[in-house]
Structure formats: C-alpha cells, structure tokens
Tab-separated table of C-alpha atoms in Angstrom:
chain	number	residue	atom	x	y	z
A	1	MET	CA	1.328	-20.486	3.305
A	2	THR	CA	2.865	-18.964	6.420
A	3	GLU	CA	0.840	-16.180	7.995
A	4	LEU	CA	2.593	-12.818	7.950
A	5	LEU	CA	-0.013	-10.297	9.149
A	6	ALA	CA	-3.043	-10.816	11.334
A	7	LEU	CA	-5.586	-8.182	12.350
A	8	GLU	CA	-7.766	-9.468	15.158
A	9	ALA	CA	-11.067	-7.615	15.716
A	10	LEU	CA	-9.289	-4.299	15.213
A	11	THR	CA	-11.242	-1.150	16.026
A	12	ALA	CA	-9.450	2.150	15.441
A	13	GLY	CA	-9.917	5.775	14.440
A	14	TYR	CA	-9.022	9.309	15.416
A	15	GLY	CA	-9.678	10.942	18.767
A	16	GLU	CA	-12.960	9.518	20.013
A	17	ALA	CA	-14.225	8.624	16.532
A	18	GLN	CA	-14.181	4.965	15.549
A	19	VAL	CA	-13.603	4.632	11.809
A	20	VAL	CA	-12.861	0.919	11.403
A	21	SER	CA	-14.662	-1.557	13.616
A	22	GLY	CA	-13.934	-5.193	14.421
A	23	VAL	CA	-11.761	-5.809	11.373
A	24	THR	CA	-10.270	-9.289	11.166
A	25	LEU	CA	-7.940	-9.976	8.245
A	26	THR	CA	-4.919	-12.148	7.558
A	27	LEU	CA	-2.183	-11.950	4.946
A	28	ALA	CA	0.286	-14.706	4.122
A	29	GLU	CA	3.959	-14.339	3.300
A	30	GLY	CA	4.270	-13.221	-0.319
A	31	GLU	CA	0.540	-12.556	-0.698
A	32	SER	CA	-0.951	-9.343	-2.094
A	33	LEU	CA	-4.308	-7.890	-1.054
A	34	ALA	CA	-6.403	-5.247	-2.817
A	35	LEU	CA	-8.187	-3.167	-0.167
A	36	LEU	CA	-11.220	-1.601	-1.820
A	37	GLY	CA	-14.266	0.444	-0.939
A	38	ARG	CA	-16.036	3.681	-1.717
A	39	ASN	CA	-14.623	6.963	-0.471
A	40	GLY	CA	-14.814	7.443	3.276
A	41	MET	CA	-15.265	3.772	4.153
A	42	GLY	CA	-12.099	3.448	6.251
A	43	LYS	CA	-9.459	2.108	3.853
A	44	THR	CA	-6.810	4.704	4.684
A	45	THR	CA	-7.607	4.420	8.381
A	46	LEU	CA	-7.140	0.661	8.301
A	47	VAL	CA	-3.755	0.890	6.574
A	48	SER	CA	-2.735	3.686	8.936
A	49	SER	CA	-3.740	1.489	11.862
A	50	ILE	CA	-1.408	-1.268	10.667
A	51	ILE	CA	1.539	1.136	10.769
A	52	GLY	CA	0.260	2.546	14.066
A	53	VAL	CA	-0.639	6.191	13.462
A	54	THR	CA	-4.273	6.000	14.554
A	55	HIS	CA	-5.946	5.584	17.938
A	56	ARG	CA	-6.637	1.914	18.688
A	57	PHE	CA	-9.753	1.213	20.721
A	58	SER	CA	-9.488	-2.564	20.755
A	59	GLY	CA	-8.118	-5.550	18.871
A	60	ARG	CA	-4.624	-6.745	18.006
A	61	VAL	CA	-2.073	-6.526	15.212
A	62	ARG	CA	0.411	-9.350	14.712
A	63	LEU	CA	3.347	-9.459	12.306
A	64	GLY	CA	5.096	-12.755	11.737
A	65	GLY	CA	3.474	-14.116	14.885
A	66	ARG	CA	4.724	-11.216	17.006
A	67	ASP	CA	2.217	-8.964	18.748
A	68	ILE	CA	3.055	-5.420	17.586
A	69	THR	CA	-0.186	-3.857	18.827
A	70	ARG	CA	1.509	-1.509	21.297
A	71	LEU	CA	4.571	-0.688	19.199
A	72	PRO	CA	4.965	2.895	17.906
A	73	PRO	CA	5.160	3.471	14.130
A	74	GLU	CA	8.963	3.617	14.011
A	75	ALA	CA	9.227	0.263	15.788
A	76	ARG	CA	6.695	-1.262	13.387
A	77	ALA	CA	8.815	-0.018	10.481
A	78	SER	CA	11.857	-1.634	12.064
A	79	ALA	CA	9.841	-4.832	12.487
A	80	GLY	CA	9.335	-4.951	8.725
A	81	ILE	CA	6.440	-2.737	7.596
A	82	GLY	CA	7.020	-0.338	4.713
A	83	TRP	CA	4.400	2.402	4.234
A	84	VAL	CA	3.657	4.581	1.218
A	85	PRO	CA	1.038	7.101	2.429
A	86	GLN	CA	-1.204	9.144	0.141
A	87	GLU	CA	0.914	12.212	0.918
A	88	ARG	CA	4.027	10.268	-0.236
A	89	GLY	CA	6.148	11.558	2.643
A	90	ILE	CA	9.405	12.141	0.774
A	91	PHE	CA	12.111	14.503	2.036
A	92	ARG	CA	11.622	17.381	-0.370
A	93	SER	CA	14.846	19.152	0.620
A	94	LEU	CA	16.974	16.069	-0.117
A	95	SER	CA	18.010	14.683	-3.472
A	96	VAL	CA	16.427	11.533	-4.860
A	97	GLU	CA	19.514	9.532	-3.944
A	98	GLU	CA	19.672	11.021	-0.450
A	99	ASN	CA	16.008	10.150	0.104
A	100	LEU	CA	16.910	6.512	-0.485
A	101	THR	CA	20.203	6.344	1.379
A	102	ALA	CA	18.768	8.169	4.405
A	103	VAL	CA	16.399	5.285	5.175
A	104	ALA	CA	18.162	2.312	3.564
A	105	ARG	CA	18.520	-0.840	5.638
A	106	PRO	CA	20.471	-4.008	4.789
A	107	GLY	CA	18.750	-6.326	2.334
A	108	PRO	CA	18.131	-6.970	-1.350
A	109	TRP	CA	16.497	-3.603	-2.059
A	110	THR	CA	19.463	-1.271	-2.383
A	111	PRO	CA	19.239	2.239	-3.903
A	112	ALA	CA	20.810	0.769	-7.047
A	113	ARG	CA	17.986	-1.761	-7.345
A	114	VAL	CA	15.407	0.963	-6.805
A	115	PHE	CA	16.999	2.920	-9.661
A	116	GLU	CA	16.815	-0.202	-11.827
A	117	LEU	CA	13.128	-0.580	-10.961
A	118	PHE	CA	12.424	3.100	-11.682
A	119	PRO	CA	14.802	4.360	-14.400
A	120	ARG	CA	13.196	7.815	-14.189
A	121	LEU	CA	14.594	8.149	-10.678
A	122	ALA	CA	18.065	7.133	-11.828
A	123	GLU	CA	17.978	9.952	-14.372
A	124	ARG	CA	17.019	12.396	-11.607
A	125	ARG	CA	19.131	11.013	-8.780
A	126	ARG	CA	20.673	14.440	-8.056
A	127	ASN	CA	17.369	16.308	-8.214
A	128	LEU	CA	15.707	17.555	-5.050
A	129	GLY	CA	12.330	16.133	-4.126
A	130	THR	CA	10.728	19.502	-4.898
A	131	TRP	CA	11.895	19.220	-8.509
A	132	LEU	CA	10.051	15.978	-9.199
A	133	SER	CA	6.686	15.571	-10.862
A	134	GLY	CA	3.845	13.985	-8.920
A	135	GLY	CA	4.448	10.636	-10.596
A	136	GLU	CA	8.165	10.769	-9.890
A	137	GLN	CA	7.457	11.624	-6.254
A	138	GLN	CA	5.235	8.549	-6.060
A	139	MET	CA	8.003	6.393	-7.503
A	140	LEU	CA	10.411	7.826	-4.946
A	141	ALA	CA	7.953	7.162	-2.110
A	142	ILE	CA	7.691	3.521	-3.197
A	143	GLY	CA	11.462	3.333	-3.584
A	144	ARG	CA	11.976	4.712	-0.072
A	145	ALA	CA	9.648	2.066	1.360
A	146	LEU	CA	11.480	-0.670	-0.536
A	147	ALA	CA	14.867	0.608	0.659
A	148	LEU	CA	13.732	-0.268	4.186
A	149	ASN	CA	13.652	-3.900	2.966
A	150	PRO	CA	10.258	-4.574	4.535
A	151	ARG	CA	8.433	-7.854	4.937
A	152	LEU	CA	5.128	-6.103	4.205
A	153	LEU	CA	4.469	-3.132	1.916
A	154	LEU	CA	1.443	-0.873	2.513
A	155	LEU	CA	0.428	1.421	-0.348
A	156	ASP	CA	-2.351	3.996	-0.048
A	157	GLU	CA	-3.721	4.920	-3.495
A	158	PRO	CA	-0.399	4.738	-5.376
A	159	LEU	CA	-2.041	5.582	-8.719
A	160	GLU	CA	-3.935	8.675	-7.545
A	161	GLY	CA	-3.468	11.687	-9.808
A	162	LEU	CA	-0.911	10.029	-12.099
A	163	ALA	CA	-0.798	10.457	-15.870
A	164	PRO	CA	-1.672	7.266	-17.805
A	165	ILE	CA	1.927	6.569	-18.825
A	166	LEU	CA	3.053	6.835	-15.199
A	167	VAL	CA	0.172	4.630	-14.068
A	168	ARG	CA	1.508	1.935	-16.394
A	169	GLU	CA	5.061	2.345	-15.084
A	170	VAL	CA	4.031	2.222	-11.431
A	171	LEU	CA	1.762	-0.792	-12.007
A	172	ALA	CA	4.572	-2.629	-13.816
A	173	ALA	CA	6.902	-1.929	-10.898
A	174	LEU	CA	4.362	-3.070	-8.305
A	175	ARG	CA	3.629	-6.206	-10.318
A	176	ARG	CA	7.325	-7.018	-10.360
A	177	VAL	CA	7.728	-6.365	-6.625
A	178	THR	CA	4.734	-8.501	-5.638
A	179	ARG	CA	4.593	-11.180	-8.323
A	180	GLU	CA	8.257	-11.684	-9.199
A	181	GLU	CA	9.954	-10.644	-5.970
A	182	GLY	CA	7.259	-12.132	-3.734
A	183	LEU	CA	6.894	-9.163	-1.381
A	184	ALA	CA	3.640	-9.179	0.590
A	185	ALA	CA	1.551	-6.065	0.027
A	186	ILE	CA	-1.740	-4.392	0.880
A	187	ILE	CA	-2.786	-1.905	-1.786
A	188	VAL	CA	-5.556	0.644	-1.346
A	189	GLU	CA	-6.773	1.795	-4.740
A	190	GLN	CA	-9.851	3.336	-6.358
A	191	ASN	CA	-9.164	1.781	-9.772
A	192	ALA	CA	-10.421	-1.673	-8.886
A	193	ARG	CA	-9.900	-3.386	-12.232
A	194	LYS	CA	-6.244	-2.403	-12.518
A	195	ILE	CA	-5.320	-3.461	-9.002
A	196	LEU	CA	-7.399	-6.660	-8.965
A	197	ALA	CA	-5.518	-7.820	-12.047
A	198	MET	CA	-2.239	-7.911	-10.090
A	199	THR	CA	-3.255	-9.024	-6.587
A	200	ASP	CA	-4.082	-12.397	-5.063
A	201	ARG	CA	-6.992	-11.446	-2.816
A	202	ALA	CA	-9.431	-8.615	-2.301
A	203	ALA	CA	-11.312	-7.201	0.667
A	204	ILE	CA	-14.011	-4.531	0.498
A	205	LEU	CA	-14.743	-2.164	3.372
A	206	GLU	CA	-18.117	-0.572	3.998
A	207	ARG	CA	-18.612	1.774	6.965
A	208	GLY	CA	-15.383	0.547	8.478
A	209	ARG	CA	-16.181	-3.157	8.318
A	210	VAL	CA	-15.061	-5.901	5.949
A	211	VAL	CA	-18.151	-6.895	3.982
A	212	TYR	CA	-16.562	-8.943	1.206
A	213	GLU	CA	-13.480	-11.140	0.867
A	214	ALA	CA	-12.515	-13.256	-2.130
A	215	ALA	CA	-9.781	-14.062	-4.573
A	216	SER	CA	-9.115	-11.047	-6.779
A	217	ASP	CA	-10.036	-12.872	-9.969
A	218	ALA	CA	-13.307	-13.983	-8.380
A	219	LEU	CA	-14.220	-10.377	-7.547
A	220	LEU	CA	-13.325	-9.301	-11.078
A	221	ALA	CA	-15.849	-11.825	-12.347
A	222	ASP	CA	-18.526	-10.806	-9.821
A	223	ARG	CA	-20.190	-7.855	-11.529
A	224	ALA	CA	-23.003	-7.688	-8.999
A	225	ALA	CA	-20.567	-7.263	-6.107
A	226	LEU	CA	-18.561	-4.641	-7.978
A	227	GLU	CA	-21.653	-2.589	-8.697
A	228	ARG	CA	-23.281	-3.030	-5.300
A	229	LEU	CA	-20.238	-2.515	-3.078
A	230	LEU	CA	-18.015	-0.224	-5.128
A	231	GLY	CA	-20.707	1.756	-6.893
A	232	VAL	CA	-19.340	1.183	-10.374
A	233	ALA	CA	-20.959	-0.011	-13.573
A	234	THR	CA	-18.967	-2.734	-15.303
A	235	ARG	CA	-20.560	-2.606	-18.711
A	236	GLY	CA	-19.372	-0.222	-21.342
A	237	ARG	CA	-16.590	1.364	-19.306
A	238	GLY	CA	-13.657	0.518	-17.117
A	239	ILE	CA	-13.723	0.442	-13.381
C-alpha cells in the first residue's frame, strides 16, 4: 500500500513542555488507525501535532511524500488533512448548511452527501449550530471535515459524551467513511473495543511514546496488553 502519512521521530508539545517524544508512525492510503492510551498520555497532542497546532521540537511530518513539517495548520488542511477536534469547532452562529458550504472544497464529499450520511443534519439544515445537541454538533464537525475532501481524517474522541443511540450512528458513519469509502483516518478514542472493531491498526501511547503497535484485531485478542496498557479489565464488562 502507498504511504500517505509519515511521522519521523516527532517530538512536540506546548511552550517548553514536551508531551510526545520521538514518535515514528506511518499510515497508508485508505488505512485507519486507532490511537489509544490512558488519559494524559499524549494522544490529543499527537493528533494536534499532525495538523500543526503544537510546538514542534524536532522530527518531521510527511503527507503523500511531501514534507509539511513547517506548514501552518491552514496549509496542512489545504494539503489534505481534515481535523475533528474534541471541541468540535463548528461555527455556532451559522446554520448547519452554512457550516458545510463555508468550508466545502471540490470533491466527492458535497454537503448533499454529508446530509445523506447524517440524516439528522439534513432535518436540521436551517438550524444554527447553537441549536444542535452535542451529538448533532459532533456529526456536523465530522461533516465539515469531510466537506474539505481530505486525504486524511483526524478525529479526537468522536464518541465522547454521546448518548448510546448517537454513538451507534456516528460509528456507522465512520465505518462507512473508512471501510466503504476508503478514507484514511486516525481516531483517538477511549472506548477501545468499539474503535478497534472498525480500524485496521492500533497504536498505544504511554508517556508520549508509542509502546505498542499491532493490527486492531490482534490487540482485541490480546487481553494482557489491553489490561496492562489501557488499564481496563476485559472480563465481565466492555472496554
């Protein structure tokens, strides 16, 4: 498979604080990666470093063979990175439809296709962002990232705080985008079992370093690794 993203010994953080250290990872075209770890281990910082909103101390970031290390976030978005941050980042004073059309770029993911992916948004296309529930705001944030027609989608805890029915809807949409549409993605998520079931590979961070890499189904089967590195018990309850 053709390499899409390469992180080469990336060390980054905020101010003078190094949060991720010497991270080397690759992602192929059309591949999905579950980025896991306990709270405070650097997952959000790593994703934020790919889009370029942290302070880089050393290392490189390449996208499609192009060195984007020194590009600002807006140039990285133009180069093909779509980002769904934890804060969602929607325009709350704009309607759902305006949120999509304001950022839309040419490509297969039109606002109409986003509405087909998330029927709830189609029903609320005239509603302002402030009128949406948390789950609907998350759907809109994902839709906005797709409307950029990225080569790589970054999602930071897309299931956080969602009601179970909305978790199912968002997971179904992400499964379609990654599995059926073949969009490469890195997904940060606390619910390991749910996200491992729909990704190709997994990486676990501990104290800002990658300490485990494997196929997602292999990690699902590795109870010892799940308990040791993610701090979860796998018997008698979900992850």
